[in-house]
Amino acid sequence: GENVEQHPSTLSVQEGDSAVIKCTYSDSASNYFPWYKQELGKRPQLIIDIRSNVGEKKDQRIAVTLNKTAKHFSLHITETQPEDSAVYFCAASPNSGYALNFGKGTSLLVTP
Amino acid sequence: EAGVTQFPSHSVIEKGQTVTLRCDPISGHDNLYWYRRVMGKEIKFLLHFVKESKQDESGMPNNRFLAERTGGTYSTLKVQPAELEDSGVYFCASSQDNTQTEEQYFGPGTRLTVT
């Protein structure tokens, strides 16, 4: 089955700095790669996703890159703000309608 | 629109007891998923319903877990008898259909503690 590795497990940055979270996956059949953000005490929410026919996708301060050859994808957050503090999960799946295989999560702390 | 809801938010039971978790998906969503996160580990897939049918139950850990979705609306996940290793947060998610564009919307989770 699919195995998703996520690094780092914790990340602390100063407000305004960039944050990068990296994930690797094992199943070459994976084609859908969402990122979820879970704030303390709240539900996981999708913040951005990318599909295998796209190498990079950007939405304001967040971007995701995908390298299918190397089987890795990354989340980039620029100009971080304290409200970006949360646990971020990457996931991989053959398609959006199927089971998501998650990484272990990255706890991001943005200090003012 | 109302999001995915789960009940209860917390449950503390003793080993050997039975617990039933409930999930109400977003109205009109045919797909319903159960996931579980054990402390410090990844969110792991348990099973996937399409309407009332089990599409994929490959993640169910053992036969102490029983999921149902009678009528294709809400779903229940029963753990009987509960063991210590069943502790964790159980998430439910739903999506409208199996297309390339459908996001899985998560509920707030049920935190289960087995003592």
CSV table of C-alpha atoms in Angstrom, one decimal, chain A residues 3-4 31-32 36 38 41-47 49 51 87 89 93-106, chain B residues 3-5 31 33 35 37 40-45 48 55-56 91 95 97-109:
chain,number,residue,atom,x,y,z
A,3,ASN,CA,3.4,5.0,2.4
A,4,VAL,CA,3.6,8.8,2.9
A,31,ASN,CA,-2.2,11.2,-8.7
A,32,TYR,CA,-3.8,13.4,-6.1
A,36,TYR,CA,-4.8,19.8,5.1
A,38,GLN,CA,-5.7,21.5,11.4
A,41,GLY,CA,-9.3,21.9,18.5
A,42,LYS,CA,-10.7,22.3,15.0
A,43,ARG,CA,-11.3,19.9,12.0
A,44,PRO,CA,-8.7,19.3,9.3
A,45,GLN,CA,-9.4,21.6,6.4
A,46,LEU,CA,-8.1,21.4,2.8
A,47,ILE,CA,-5.8,24.4,2.0
A,49,ASP,CA,-4.2,20.3,-3.6
A,51,ARG,CA,-2.8,16.7,-9.3
A,87,VAL,CA,-0.7,21.0,12.2
A,89,PHE,CA,-0.9,17.1,6.9
A,93,SER,CA,-4.3,9.1,-3.2
A,94,PRO,CA,-5.0,7.6,-6.6
A,95,ASN,CA,-7.8,10.1,-7.1
A,96,SER,CA,-9.8,12.6,-5.0
A,97,GLY,CA,-12.6,10.1,-4.6
A,98,TYR,CA,-10.5,7.5,-2.9
A,99,ALA,CA,-9.0,6.9,0.5
A,100,LEU,CA,-6.3,9.5,1.5
A,101,ASN,CA,-3.0,8.2,2.8
A,102,PHE,CA,-1.7,10.8,5.2
A,103,GLY,CA,1.7,11.7,6.5
A,104,LYS,CA,2.2,12.0,10.2
A,105,GLY,CA,1.8,15.8,10.3
A,106,THR,CA,4.0,18.8,10.9
B,3,GLY,CA,-20.5,20.8,7.7
B,4,VAL,CA,-19.8,17.2,8.6
B,5,THR,CA,-20.9,16.6,12.2
B,31,ASN,CA,-19.2,9.4,-0.2
B,33,TYR,CA,-15.1,8.0,4.9
B,35,TYR,CA,-10.3,7.8,9.5
B,37,ARG,CA,-5.5,9.2,14.3
B,40,GLY,CA,1.4,11.2,17.3
B,41,LYS,CA,0.8,9.1,14.3
B,42,GLU,CA,-0.7,9.7,10.9
B,43,ILE,CA,-4.4,9.9,10.1
B,44,LYS,CA,-5.2,6.4,8.9
B,45,PHE,CA,-8.0,5.4,6.6
B,48,HIS,CA,-15.2,4.3,2.5
B,55,GLN,CA,-16.6,0.7,-1.3
B,56,ASP,CA,-13.3,0.0,0.5
B,91,PHE,CA,-12.6,11.5,11.9
B,95,SER,CA,-17.4,14.2,-0.5
B,97,ASP,CA,-18.8,12.2,-5.9
B,98,ASN,CA,-15.7,10.5,-7.2
B,99,THR,CA,-14.6,13.2,-9.6
B,100,GLN,CA,-11.3,14.8,-10.0
B,101,THR,CA,-12.4,18.0,-8.3
B,102,GLU,CA,-14.1,16.7,-5.1
B,103,GLU,CA,-12.6,17.7,-1.8
B,104,GLN,CA,-13.1,15.5,1.3
B,105,TYR,CA,-14.7,17.6,4.0
B,106,PHE,CA,-13.7,16.5,7.5
B,107,GLY,CA,-15.8,16.5,10.7
B,108,PRO,CA,-14.4,17.7,14.0
B,109,GLY,CA,-13.6,14.2,15.2
